[in-house]
Each structure stands twice: as C-alpha cells, then as structure tokens.
Short mmCIF file of C-alpha atoms in Angstrom, two decimals:
data_model
loop_
_atom_site.label_atom_id
_atom_site.label_comp_id
_atom_site.label_asym_id
_atom_site.label_seq_id
_atom_site.Cartn_x
_atom_site.Cartn_y
_atom_site.Cartn_z
CA MET E 1 -15.17 17.25 -17.65
CA THR E 2 -16.83 13.89 -19.17
CA ASP E 3 -17.06 10.93 -17.59
CA GLU E 4 -14.10 9.21 -20.03
CA ASP E 5 -11.56 11.38 -18.45
CA ILE E 6 -9.04 10.06 -17.05
CA LEU E 7 -6.42 11.76 -15.13
CA TYR E 8 -3.63 9.27 -15.28
CA ARG E 9 -0.77 9.63 -12.45
CA GLY E 10 3.07 8.42 -12.18
CA PRO E 11 4.20 5.24 -12.30
CA LEU E 12 0.80 3.36 -12.01
CA GLY E 13 -0.77 5.62 -15.04
CA GLU E 14 2.19 5.24 -16.91
CA MET E 15 2.04 1.53 -16.87
CA ALA E 16 -1.61 1.62 -17.53
CA GLN E 17 -1.40 3.14 -20.46
CA ALA E 18 1.96 1.75 -21.73
CA LYS E 19 0.53 -1.94 -21.19
CA ALA E 20 -3.48 -2.03 -21.66
CA GLY E 21 -2.80 -1.84 -25.32
CA SER E 22 -0.95 -4.82 -25.93
CA ALA E 23 -3.05 -6.50 -23.69
CA GLY E 24 -6.31 -5.94 -25.29
CA LEU E 25 -7.61 -4.20 -22.62
CA ASP E 26 -9.00 -0.26 -22.12
CA PRO E 27 -6.12 1.81 -20.16
CA ALA E 28 -8.80 3.17 -17.32
CA ASP E 29 -9.71 -0.36 -16.32
CA LEU E 30 -6.07 -1.68 -15.80
CA TYR E 31 -5.26 1.71 -14.12
CA VAL E 32 -7.98 1.20 -11.20
CA ALA E 33 -7.38 -2.64 -10.64
CA ALA E 34 -3.52 -1.14 -10.45
CA ILE E 35 -4.56 1.04 -8.14
CA SER E 36 -6.65 -1.99 -6.19
CA TRP E 37 -3.72 -4.18 -6.35
CA TRP E 38 -1.26 -1.22 -5.11
CA SER E 39 -3.30 0.23 -2.19
CA THR E 40 -3.61 -3.56 -0.82
CA ALA E 41 0.31 -3.97 -1.10
CA VAL E 42 1.02 -0.98 0.79
CA ALA E 43 -1.83 -1.28 2.80
CA PRO E 44 0.07 -2.92 5.91
CA ALA E 45 3.08 0.53 5.69
CA VAL E 46 0.76 3.65 4.45
CA SER E 47 -2.20 5.36 6.19
CA ILE E 48 -3.98 8.88 5.54
CA SER E 49 -3.59 11.84 8.57
CA SER E 50 -7.48 12.24 7.75
CA TRP E 51 -7.90 8.32 8.81
CA PRO E 52 -5.11 7.07 10.15
CA ASP E 53 -6.62 4.21 11.55
CA ALA E 54 -8.25 2.85 8.61
CA PRO E 55 -6.98 1.01 5.68
CA LEU E 56 -5.13 2.37 2.47
CA THR E 57 -7.23 -0.12 0.17
CA VAL E 58 -8.78 0.76 -2.77
CA TRP E 59 -11.90 -1.89 -2.96
CA THR E 60 -13.34 -1.72 -6.81
CA SER E 61 -15.85 -4.31 -8.80
CA LEU E 62 -15.12 -3.83 -12.82
CA VAL E 63 -18.77 -4.84 -14.04
CA ARG E 64 -18.60 -7.66 -17.35
CA SER E 65 -20.94 -7.94 -19.93
CA ASP E 66 -22.83 -10.91 -20.01
CA VAL E 67 -20.18 -12.22 -22.26
CA PRO E 68 -17.51 -15.51 -21.56
CA GLU E 69 -14.86 -14.17 -19.05
CA GLY E 70 -11.36 -13.62 -20.82
CA ASP E 71 -7.68 -13.89 -18.86
CA PRO E 72 -8.75 -12.25 -15.52
CA LEU E 73 -7.08 -9.02 -14.68
CA HIS E 74 -4.94 -10.06 -11.75
CA HIS E 75 -3.19 -12.45 -13.76
CA LEU E 76 -1.84 -9.63 -15.95
CA LEU E 77 -1.31 -7.78 -12.30
CA HIS E 78 0.58 -10.37 -11.15
CA ARG E 79 2.85 -10.53 -14.04
CA LEU E 80 3.60 -6.55 -13.98
CA LEU E 81 3.65 -5.38 -10.31
CA ASN E 82 4.09 -8.73 -8.12
CA GLY E 83 7.95 -7.94 -8.32
CA PRO E 84 7.40 -4.09 -6.21
CA GLY E 85 4.10 -5.27 -4.63
CA PRO E 86 3.60 -9.35 -4.11
CA LEU E 87 -0.02 -10.40 -2.87
CA ALA E 88 -1.97 -13.39 -2.33
CA VAL E 89 -4.86 -13.65 -4.25
CA HIS E 90 -8.38 -15.48 -3.77
CA ARG E 91 -10.78 -15.64 -6.17
CA ASP E 92 -14.58 -16.46 -5.67
CA VAL E 93 -14.34 -15.72 -1.91
CA THR E 94 -18.22 -16.37 -1.57
CA ASP E 95 -18.56 -16.76 1.87
CA GLY E 96 -18.24 -16.35 5.58
CA LYS E 97 -15.93 -20.06 5.92
CA LEU E 98 -13.93 -19.26 2.67
CA PHE E 99 -13.18 -15.82 3.91
CA GLY E 100 -11.45 -17.62 6.87
CA ALA E 101 -9.74 -19.92 5.16
CA ALA E 102 -8.05 -17.11 2.86
CA ALA E 103 -7.34 -15.53 6.10
CA HIS E 104 -5.40 -18.43 7.21
CA ALA E 105 -3.84 -19.61 4.47
CA THR E 106 -2.26 -16.18 3.74
CA ARG E 107 -1.10 -15.71 7.63
CA ARG E 108 0.54 -19.17 7.33
CA ALA E 109 2.23 -18.22 4.16
CA ASP E 110 3.36 -14.79 6.16
CA ASN E 111 4.18 -16.26 9.19
CA ALA E 112 6.26 -18.68 7.26
CA GLY E 113 8.48 -15.74 5.25
CA ALA E 114 6.77 -16.78 1.68
CA GLY E 115 4.21 -14.00 1.50
CA THR E 116 3.29 -10.86 2.98
CA PRO E 117 0.49 -9.84 5.59
CA THR E 118 -1.90 -8.97 2.55
CA PHE E 119 -4.92 -11.16 0.44
CA LEU E 120 -6.72 -9.63 -2.61
CA LEU E 121 -10.22 -10.85 -3.04
CA THR E 122 -10.95 -11.53 -6.75
CA GLY E 123 -13.76 -13.30 -9.54
CA SER E 124 -16.76 -12.45 -7.51
CA PRO E 125 -17.96 -12.70 -4.25
CA PHE E 126 -21.95 -13.70 -5.40
CA THR E 127 -23.59 -17.08 -5.28
CA SER E 128 -26.50 -17.80 -7.77
CA SER E 129 -29.83 -18.85 -5.95
CA LEU E 130 -33.18 -18.91 -7.28
CA GLY E 131 -34.12 -14.94 -6.43
CA GLY E 132 -30.68 -14.37 -8.09
CA SER E 133 -26.72 -13.59 -7.08
CA ARG E 134 -26.36 -12.79 -3.57
CA ILE E 135 -23.56 -12.35 -1.07
CA SER E 136 -23.85 -14.53 2.32
CA GLY E 137 -24.54 -12.31 5.23
CA SER E 138 -21.29 -13.88 7.16
CA LEU E 139 -19.26 -12.73 3.81
CA GLU E 140 -20.68 -9.19 4.24
CA GLY E 141 -19.33 -8.89 7.83
CA HIS E 142 -16.25 -10.40 7.27
CA ILE E 143 -15.57 -7.00 4.20
CA ARG E 144 -17.33 -4.57 5.84
CA ARG E 145 -14.90 -4.92 9.03
CA ALA E 146 -11.69 -5.34 6.34
CA TRP E 147 -12.50 -2.22 4.39
CA ASP E 148 -12.75 -0.07 7.98
CA GLY E 149 -9.64 -2.06 9.09
CA ARG E 150 -11.88 -3.87 12.17
CA HIS E 151 -10.58 -7.70 12.27
CA THR E 152 -11.33 -10.95 14.02
CA LEU E 153 -10.54 -14.30 12.75
CA PRO E 154 -13.58 -15.88 11.16
CA THR E 155 -14.41 -19.11 13.76
CA ARG E 156 -13.68 -22.34 12.35
CA GLY E 157 -13.54 -25.95 13.74
CA ALA E 158 -13.43 -26.09 17.80
CA GLY E 159 -11.28 -25.30 20.57
CA ARG E 160 -8.11 -23.41 19.66
CA TYR E 161 -9.87 -21.13 16.26
CA ARG E 162 -13.01 -20.37 18.43
CA ALA E 163 -10.61 -19.41 21.81
CA ALA E 164 -7.72 -17.57 20.39
CA ARG E 165 -9.56 -15.15 18.21
CA ARG E 166 -6.48 -14.03 16.47
CA PRO E 167 -6.47 -11.24 13.62
CA VAL E 168 -7.02 -12.11 10.40
CA PRO E 169 -3.71 -10.14 8.37
CA PRO E 170 -4.69 -6.77 8.82
CA HIS E 171 -4.94 -5.48 5.15
CA VAL E 172 -7.89 -6.84 2.83
CA GLY E 173 -8.25 -5.58 -0.67
CA SER E 174 -11.25 -6.42 -3.57
CA LEU E 175 -10.87 -6.62 -7.40
CA TRP E 176 -13.98 -8.02 -8.55
CA ASP E 177 -14.66 -8.59 -11.73
CA PRO E 178 -18.37 -9.99 -11.61
CA SER E 179 -20.68 -10.07 -14.45
CA ALA E 180 -23.46 -7.77 -15.41
CA SER E 181 -26.55 -10.12 -13.73
CA GLU E 182 -23.55 -11.40 -11.01
CA TRP E 183 -23.46 -7.81 -10.13
CA ARG E 184 -26.99 -6.95 -9.09
CA GLY E 185 -26.67 -9.09 -6.31
CA PHE E 186 -25.44 -5.34 -4.82
CA LEU E 187 -29.32 -4.40 -5.01
CA SER E 188 -29.73 -7.13 -2.24
CA THR E 189 -27.54 -6.15 -0.12
CA ASP E 190 -26.88 -3.73 2.95
CA ALA E 191 -25.67 -0.41 1.69
CA ALA E 192 -22.86 -0.52 4.60
CA THR E 193 -21.82 -3.23 2.02
CA TYR E 194 -21.90 -1.46 -1.57
CA SER E 195 -21.31 1.82 -0.55
CA ARG E 196 -17.59 0.37 0.34
CA VAL E 197 -16.99 -0.71 -3.30
CA LEU E 198 -16.13 1.34 -6.14
CA HIS E 199 -18.21 0.05 -9.01
CA PHE E 200 -16.84 0.53 -12.35
CA ALA E 201 -18.31 -0.42 -16.01
CA ARG E 202 -15.66 -2.38 -18.31
CA ARG E 203 -15.16 -0.37 -21.57
CA ALA E 204 -14.23 -2.17 -24.65
CA ALA E 205 -10.62 -2.38 -25.47
CA PRO E 206 -9.62 -0.44 -27.97
CA ALA E 207 -7.37 -1.85 -31.11
CA PRO E 208 -4.16 -3.67 -29.75
CA ARG E 209 -1.16 -1.93 -30.05
CA ALA E 210 2.52 -2.32 -29.23
CA ASP E 211 3.84 -0.86 -26.01
CA SER E 212 4.94 2.52 -25.75
CA THR E 213 7.16 3.12 -22.54
CA SER E 214 10.80 3.05 -21.30
CA GLY E 215 9.56 0.63 -18.68
CA SER E 216 11.01 3.12 -15.76
CA TRP E 217 7.75 2.91 -13.70
CA ARG E 218 9.08 -0.93 -12.87
CA HIS E 219 12.01 0.98 -10.72
CA GLU E 220 9.54 3.98 -9.65
CA LEU E 221 7.10 1.33 -8.09
CA ALA E 222 10.07 -1.15 -7.00
CA THR E 223 11.18 2.16 -5.28
CA ALA E 224 8.35 3.35 -3.93
CA TYR E 225 7.55 -0.03 -2.33
CA GLY E 226 10.80 0.42 -0.60
CA TRP E 227 10.32 3.49 0.94
CA ALA E 228 6.77 2.84 2.30
CA PHE E 229 7.90 0.21 4.22
CA ASN E 230 11.16 1.99 5.46
CA THR E 231 8.84 5.19 6.87
CA ARG E 232 6.04 4.13 7.08
CA PRO E 233 4.28 7.32 6.47
CA ILE E 234 1.03 9.20 7.19
CA LEU E 235 -0.01 11.22 4.52
CA THR E 236 -0.58 14.50 5.09
CA TYR E 237 -2.60 16.79 2.47
CA THR E 238 -0.93 20.27 0.46
CA THR E 239 -3.83 23.61 1.49
CA ARG E 240 -5.67 23.44 -1.64
CA ALA E 241 -5.49 19.20 -1.37
CA GLY E 242 -7.22 19.68 1.69
CA LEU E 243 -9.81 22.10 0.53
CA GLN E 244 -10.64 19.96 -2.28
CA ARG E 245 -10.93 16.72 0.37
CA ASN E 246 -12.88 18.78 2.41
CA ALA E 247 -15.95 19.88 -0.27
CA ILE E 248 -15.65 15.94 -2.17
CA ARG E 249 -17.05 15.79 1.92
CA GLU E 250 -19.35 18.36 1.93
CA ALA E 251 -21.07 17.42 -1.18
CA GLU E 252 -22.04 14.18 0.17
CA HIS E 253 -25.60 15.47 2.21
CA ARG E 254 -26.30 16.57 -1.88
CA TRP E 255 -26.76 12.85 -2.69
CA ASP E 256 -29.11 12.39 -0.22
CA ALA E 257 -30.99 15.43 -1.39
CA ALA E 258 -30.48 14.65 -4.33
CA LEU E 259 -31.48 10.91 -4.77
CA PRO E 260 -33.83 8.26 -3.23
CA GLU E 261 -32.22 6.53 -0.55
CA ARG E 262 -32.19 2.95 -2.25
CA TYR E 263 -29.72 5.07 -4.71
CA ALA E 264 -28.35 7.76 -2.71
CA ASP E 265 -25.79 5.09 -0.67
CA PHE E 266 -23.95 3.83 -3.41
CA PHE E 267 -22.05 7.02 -3.24
CA ALA E 268 -22.14 7.21 1.08
CA ARG E 269 -18.43 7.01 0.76
CA ILE E 270 -17.45 8.95 -2.22
CA GLY E 271 -15.26 10.97 0.06
CA ASP E 272 -13.76 8.07 1.93
CA HIS E 273 -12.41 6.55 -1.57
CA VAL E 274 -11.23 9.64 -3.15
CA SER E 275 -8.79 9.92 0.12
CA ARG E 276 -7.69 6.36 -0.49
CA ILE E 277 -6.85 6.88 -4.11
CA ALA E 278 -5.56 10.25 -3.64
CA GLY E 279 -3.14 8.17 -0.95
CA THR E 280 -2.33 5.32 -3.22
CA LEU E 281 -1.29 7.93 -6.42
CA ALA E 282 0.87 9.80 -3.44
CA ALA E 283 2.77 6.74 -2.17
CA THR E 284 3.52 5.61 -5.85
CA GLU E 285 5.43 9.06 -6.03
CA ARG E 286 6.49 9.18 -2.49
CA THR E 287 5.00 12.73 -1.55
CA ALA E 288 2.51 14.21 0.54
CA ILE E 289 -1.43 14.67 -1.39
CA HIS E 290 -1.38 17.46 -3.69
CA SER E 291 -4.08 18.76 -5.64
CA THR E 292 -3.52 16.96 -8.40
CA HIS E 293 -3.47 13.46 -6.98
CA VAL E 294 -7.46 14.60 -5.33
CA GLU E 295 -7.96 15.34 -8.91
CA ALA E 296 -6.86 12.36 -10.48
CA ALA E 297 -8.74 10.44 -7.68
CA TRP E 298 -12.20 12.31 -8.23
CA ALA E 299 -12.26 11.53 -11.89
CA LEU E 300 -12.03 8.11 -11.24
CA ALA E 301 -14.59 8.29 -8.08
CA ARG E 302 -16.72 10.57 -10.85
CA ARG E 303 -16.40 7.55 -13.85
CA ALA E 304 -17.99 5.01 -10.79
CA VAL E 305 -20.51 7.52 -9.89
CA LEU E 306 -21.96 7.77 -13.17
CA ASP E 307 -20.95 4.31 -13.90
CA THR E 308 -23.02 3.20 -11.39
CA SER E 309 -26.06 5.23 -12.08
CA HIS E 310 -26.04 3.19 -15.31
CA LEU E 311 -25.84 -0.20 -14.18
CA VAL E 312 -29.23 0.58 -11.76
CA ALA E 313 -30.94 2.68 -14.48
CA MET E 314 -30.78 5.61 -12.24
CA ASP E 315 -32.15 9.06 -13.52
CA GLN E 316 -29.24 10.78 -14.84
CA SER E 317 -30.52 14.50 -13.96
CA ALA E 318 -30.61 13.47 -10.65
CA VAL E 319 -26.95 12.55 -10.32
CA GLU E 320 -25.81 15.23 -13.19
CA PRO E 321 -25.83 18.54 -11.24
CA VAL E 322 -24.34 17.11 -8.31
CA VAL E 323 -21.30 15.70 -10.73
CA LYS E 324 -21.23 18.95 -12.26
CA HIS E 325 -21.32 20.97 -8.48
CA LEU E 326 -17.76 19.04 -7.56
CA ASP E 327 -15.69 19.38 -11.16
CA ASP E 328 -16.86 23.28 -10.32
CA ARG E 329 -15.45 23.07 -6.95
CA LEU E 330 -12.71 20.96 -7.58
CA PHE E 331 -11.38 22.32 -10.62
CA GLY E 332 -12.10 25.91 -9.86
CA MET E 333 -10.67 26.54 -6.38
CA SER E 334 -8.71 29.51 -6.43
CA ALA E 335 -6.56 28.94 -3.41
CA THR E 336 -2.69 27.88 -4.13
CA GLU E 337 -1.31 24.42 -3.34
CA GLY E 338 0.45 25.57 -0.47
CA GLU E 339 2.88 23.21 1.46
CA ALA E 340 2.10 19.91 3.07
CA PRO E 341 3.46 19.31 6.44
CA PRO E 342 6.48 16.60 7.00
CA ILE E 343 5.50 13.02 5.77
CA ARG E 344 4.66 11.94 9.56
CA SER E 345 6.19 8.08 10.46
CA ASN E 346 3.67 5.59 10.86
CA ALA E 347 6.82 3.51 12.78
CA PRO E 348 6.63 3.25 16.35
CA GLU E 349 9.73 5.29 17.96
CA PRO E 350 12.61 2.68 19.20
CA GLU E 351 11.96 3.85 22.28
CA GLN E 352 8.74 2.88 22.76
CA TRP E 353 9.37 -0.80 22.57
CA ARG E 354 9.73 -2.69 26.00
CA PRO E 355 11.45 -6.39 26.52
CA PRO E 356 8.57 -9.16 27.56
CA GLY E 357 7.54 -8.20 31.59
CA THR E 358 8.70 -5.03 31.31
CA GLY E 359 5.85 -3.43 31.25
CA THR E 360 3.00 -2.13 29.23
CA HIS E 361 4.26 -2.08 24.84
CA ARG E 362 2.91 -1.95 22.02
CA LYS E 363 3.02 -5.56 19.95
CA PRO E 364 4.54 -5.42 16.32
CA PRO E 365 2.95 -6.91 13.72
CA GLN E 366 5.56 -10.01 13.76
CA THR E 367 7.85 -10.63 16.86
CA GLY E 368 10.06 -13.51 18.34
CA SER E 369 10.44 -16.49 16.65
CA SER E 370 8.20 -15.93 13.94
CA ALA E 371 10.11 -12.49 12.69
CA ALA E 372 13.33 -14.88 12.52
CA ARG E 373 11.61 -17.31 11.02
CA LYS E 374 10.24 -14.91 8.01
CA LEU E 375 14.07 -13.58 8.14
CA LYS E 376 15.83 -16.80 7.67
CA GLN E 377 12.88 -18.56 4.93
CA TRP E 378 13.99 -15.18 2.92
CA TYR E 379 17.88 -15.37 3.05
CA GLN E 380 17.81 -19.01 2.69
CA ASP E 381 20.00 -18.76 5.80
CA ARG E 382 22.57 -17.16 3.97
CA CYS E 383 24.37 -14.20 5.74
CA GLN E 384 23.70 -10.57 4.37
CA MET E 385 27.06 -9.75 4.80
CA CYS E 386 29.13 -12.12 3.66
CA ALA E 387 27.20 -14.47 1.62
CA THR E 388 28.44 -17.79 4.06
CA ALA E 389 25.42 -20.43 3.73
CA LEU E 390 26.46 -22.76 6.82
CA VAL E 391 25.31 -26.12 5.78
CA LEU E 392 25.00 -29.09 8.51
CA PRO E 393 24.17 -32.32 8.35
CA SER E 394 20.42 -33.68 8.40
CA PRO E 395 17.74 -32.81 9.76
CA ARG E 396 18.84 -29.51 9.75
CA ASP E 397 20.30 -28.53 6.62
CA ARG E 398 21.51 -24.55 7.07
CA TYR E 399 22.18 -22.60 9.96
CA SER E 400 21.97 -18.58 10.36
CA GLU E 401 21.47 -16.42 13.18
CA ALA E 402 18.94 -13.13 13.58
CA ALA E 403 21.08 -10.32 14.88
CA HIS E 404 19.14 -7.53 16.40
CA ILE E 405 20.43 -4.11 14.99
CA ARG E 406 19.45 -2.10 18.20
CA ALA E 407 19.97 -4.98 21.04
CA ARG E 408 17.32 -6.15 23.07
CA GLU E 409 19.21 -5.11 25.76
CA ASP E 410 18.68 -1.54 24.86
CA ASN E 411 14.95 -2.06 24.04
CA GLY E 412 15.21 -3.29 20.72
CA PRO E 413 12.24 -4.98 19.14
CA ASP E 414 11.77 -8.41 17.66
CA ILE E 415 10.39 -7.44 14.50
CA VAL E 416 11.72 -8.10 10.78
CA GLU E 417 12.67 -4.18 10.58
CA ASN E 418 15.35 -4.68 13.37
CA LEU E 419 16.86 -7.57 12.25
CA LEU E 420 19.63 -9.18 10.42
CA CYS E 421 19.80 -12.86 8.77
CA LEU E 422 23.72 -13.24 9.74
CA CYS E 423 26.38 -16.19 10.04
CA PRO E 424 27.89 -16.60 13.85
CA ASN E 425 30.92 -14.75 12.66
CA CYS E 426 29.40 -11.54 11.32
CA HIS E 427 26.76 -11.37 14.76
CA VAL E 428 29.42 -11.17 16.47
CA LEU E 429 31.28 -8.92 14.55
CA TYR E 430 28.08 -6.51 14.59
CA ASP E 431 26.83 -7.15 17.88
CA ALA E 432 30.61 -6.26 19.27
CA GLY E 433 30.74 -2.86 17.25
CA ALA E 434 33.38 -4.35 15.00
CA ARG E 435 30.79 -3.69 11.96
CA VAL E 436 27.98 -0.95 11.69
CA LEU E 437 26.01 -0.09 8.68
CA THR E 438 25.28 3.29 7.05
CA ASP E 439 21.56 4.55 5.76
CA ASP E 440 22.17 2.76 2.71
CA HIS E 441 23.38 -0.74 4.24
CA THR E 442 27.06 -0.43 3.60
CA ILE E 443 29.48 -2.43 6.14
CA VAL E 444 32.07 -0.20 7.70
CA ASP E 445 34.49 -1.74 9.50
CA THR E 446 34.96 0.36 12.68
CA VAL E 447 38.38 -0.81 13.48
CA THR E 448 39.67 -0.07 9.89
CA GLY E 449 38.00 2.60 8.80
CA ARG E 450 37.29 0.67 5.88
CA LEU E 451 34.10 0.14 3.65
CA GLY E 452 32.80 -2.79 2.23
CA ASP E 453 29.63 -3.59 -0.21
CA ARG E 454 26.28 -3.16 0.66
CA ILE E 455 24.42 -6.00 2.52
CA GLU E 456 22.24 -8.35 0.28
CA LEU E 457 18.42 -7.27 0.67
CA HIS E 458 15.62 -8.85 0.24
CA ARG E 459 12.76 -7.34 -1.45
CA TRP E 460 10.92 -7.91 1.33
CA HIS E 461 13.32 -7.41 3.90
CA PHE E 462 12.99 -2.96 5.17
CA ILE E 463 15.31 -2.08 7.73
CA ASP E 464 14.22 1.16 9.81
CA PRO E 465 17.21 3.42 10.00
CA ARG E 466 16.33 4.41 12.77
CA TYR E 467 17.66 1.34 14.65
CA LEU E 468 21.08 1.86 12.42
CA ARG E 469 21.69 5.08 13.98
CA HIS E 470 21.47 3.86 17.13
CA HIS E 471 23.59 1.10 16.61
CA ARG E 472 26.03 3.42 14.85
CA ARG E 473 26.10 5.89 18.21
CA ARG E 474 26.56 3.33 20.72
CA TRP E 475 29.48 2.09 19.16
CA THR E 476 31.09 4.62 17.40
CA GLY E 477 30.07 7.73 19.44
CA ASN E 478 29.34 9.92 16.23
CA ASP E 479 26.02 11.60 15.35
CA PRO E 480 24.01 9.03 13.97
CA THR E 481 22.58 11.09 11.28
CA PRO E 482 21.44 10.00 7.90
CA LEU E 483 24.36 8.52 5.61
CA ALA E 484 22.90 8.05 2.68
CA SER E 485 26.30 7.91 0.66
CA VAL E 486 29.84 6.85 1.49
CA PRO E 487 32.38 9.09 0.88
CA SER E 488 34.10 7.36 -2.40
CA ALA E 489 37.76 8.39 -0.79
CA GLN E 490 37.58 6.11 2.28
CA PRO E 491 39.35 2.89 1.31
CA LYS E 492 37.06 0.00 0.94
CA LEU E 493 37.37 -3.36 2.52
#
C-alpha cells in the first residue's frame, strides 16, 4: 500500500470520485472533506460502542500551498450535501469570542427551526502575528472540549450569559483549509490541540472530466440521514473490525518509541480518528462497522500521518516502519469477519421520560415550547395529515397545533421525535384514536379501517417509531410491531 492508495467506500466515496473531476479537485481531497461534513451532520444521532460519549465528528485540515485560494471546499459540499445533511458553516473562527458567537447563532437558528444543532468551522483558525501564525488560547480550549464532546458556552457580555452557562450546540466539526504558512501555527500550539485534527496536504487536481455517476449516492445519503435520526444507533464492530481497531490502538505506543515527543504527539489519537472515520462510513451504509470500514479509515489516516510528517520535515525513516507494521497487521489479519451484535439504539426508551415535577428525568435536547416552535416553523403551520393551513388575521397569520404521538399523560416527551404538526380537527381525531399511523407514516382510519396517504414529512423531522407503536397499541389493542408497508388489499380513504 502506498501513501496515494485511498479505499473509497459507500455513497461518500462514489460522490467524491464522480464529482471531483468536474469540480477540478483531487478525489481524495473531496472524499476527506465530505467525511468531515457528513460526520458533523449526523453526530447528534450516531455514536460508537467503543466510546459512546464522544461525538462522531472527524476534524480535518486540508493544507493548501501558498497560492491564492480558490473556491472553498465547503461551498461545493454545501451544494452537494446540504439536502441530506444541513449544516451551519462559520468561517475563520479565530478566537473564543468568535466561537461563542458561532455557537449562539447556531443555537438560535436551531431553536427557531431554521437550522440544526451542529456547525462546521471552516477557513482557518489562525491569526497572524510577528512570530507567525497562532491559535488563541481561548479558542484552543473550546475546540478541545468540542472534539471530546464536553461543552460549556463561552461567557460573553454580562448577567444572563455568565449565569446561564448554557451548553453550546453539542456537535462541532472542523474542515479547515489553511495555507502552508498558516498551518505551521500548529507547531506552536499544545499537542492536545493538533492531535485532535487529521492533517492532509492538498493534491494537484487531475485533468477535468465530466461526472461519471447516476447520482444514486444522493438517495443513499438522504436515506442514511433519515435512518440515523430515526434509530439513533450506537454502532458496534464485527469481530475482525474490532481486532483491527485494537491493533491500531496497540500500535500507538510505537509512535512514542520511534519519534521525538514533539512529533509523536501529532499521532497520539490516530486510533480515535480511525474509529470516527469508520463509524461515519458505516453510518452512510446503515450497518455495523466492518473490517472494510476500518481499512478504508486507516487508508485515510495513513495518508494524514505521511502528509503530516512531510509538513513538519520529519525523518521518514522513523515514521515508515510504524506505518508498515500497521499495514501488515490490518490487511494481513487472518480472523474471519464474524457478525456484529445488533446496532444498539442511542435513543431513550419512552418509559424513561417523566413529565416535569414527577422526579428525576433526562432532559431531551429540544423540549416543550422550543420543540413545538421548531416543528411549526418547519411546516409553516401546515397540517401534516390534511395539508390545511389555517390563516388568521394579523398579527397571528397562521395557526397549527403540536400534537403528541405518545400522549403526555403516558409519559410522552416534549421532543420533535414525538410531535406532529396538525390542524385542530386532525389533532382531535389523532388524540382520540380515530386515526393512527403505521411505521412508514401512512394514515389509518380506525373507524372504517381504510388507509390514507402518508403524512407530509420535513427532511429534518424524524419520528421515533416506538411512539407510533405505543399510540397504535393504546387505541387499537393490536401488537405494535413495525408496519413498514401497508397491505394493498385494504381500501384507501
């Protein structure tokens, strides 16, 4: 295996190979950038069994030569991926104050239903000074906690901000593209900062060529995005993939033995990076983590290791034996793939929720009025069942109601996964059991037994099927097993 060998996996790999040529990019650069974007987009829903408390986000810096910057990668990714994975992008966040402003802006958009609780840092984190480029100490602290999954809101202004200590949007990613001279600022930062980022050197683009795909990757990514937020999985490893992950972690001490401390620290978290990339690729395919995902992840981490060693002018004879050792361990492993245990759900069981005032309960990410406000904003107060939009005189132009799927008196939570945007008539019919929904969101009239159409579903609205099953069991007495399809013999409404 050479440093140019990249194993393209799944719809992200297909997209990168198909779109890089027409965009004038190296496919591997677009692949790396897409993984960073996608991992950030699904991070609120997906985690990995080996480290469930850590976010899935893959942090990267794609270092360009000291030439005028072209169209940033995140512009292309916005056009390609913003449908299945919407993100807020904040460019050139260079200190803690700007990080706090980005966090506040993202949270406000999320609460208003106009965004998601994730954002991506792009551009460069460095500021110029007489001594070269550097990252501010306040920003270093924030991004280290963001990568680990521990967040506190940067305090700014007086009073309520310092007192509230509200959490920032819980998932932050990075897709930095600094110049080579800016990137050297990493050498003056704490190792805890630069080891949390995979560093790549941008490649020269091949000759431009036309797209070479049917575009099926778009549908696959949209499906995977919905699957992630519906199931909220904790991804498990197959037997072979788990052994490969262990081999990478066991090799981490070799970096310390082979390299000076100043350089060894760059590679202190390679095992974590490989796990996150493998989990991201597995999530796009809606499966557990297999050995092919780990091998594809290592191929990218391998390139980052070699690129970083070139960027810091490291002795290659010290790096290459460790890389070759891992190549031999991963690709020469004789263990069979084996079967992974079921992908465990990361979503709380409905029975865990309790109405306020009835005891200790876990607080959901979006609750109460904020969840209802977000839902109504998504649908512009249009009923998901009958498409009615009640128009009222000013100042309140429209009216709709947030209906609980699992009723509040049955410990149903005030979260968007348990809410529908309905008109008053449909709300009454649903609450009284005259209508239920199948797992594929088809309306069933329980009075006549006839089937209706599927409800309207916004791309960011993911309904937990367990709440649908609880509602069906309450009003029909039937076994609330998944109803993924509706028998065609039944009459329609």
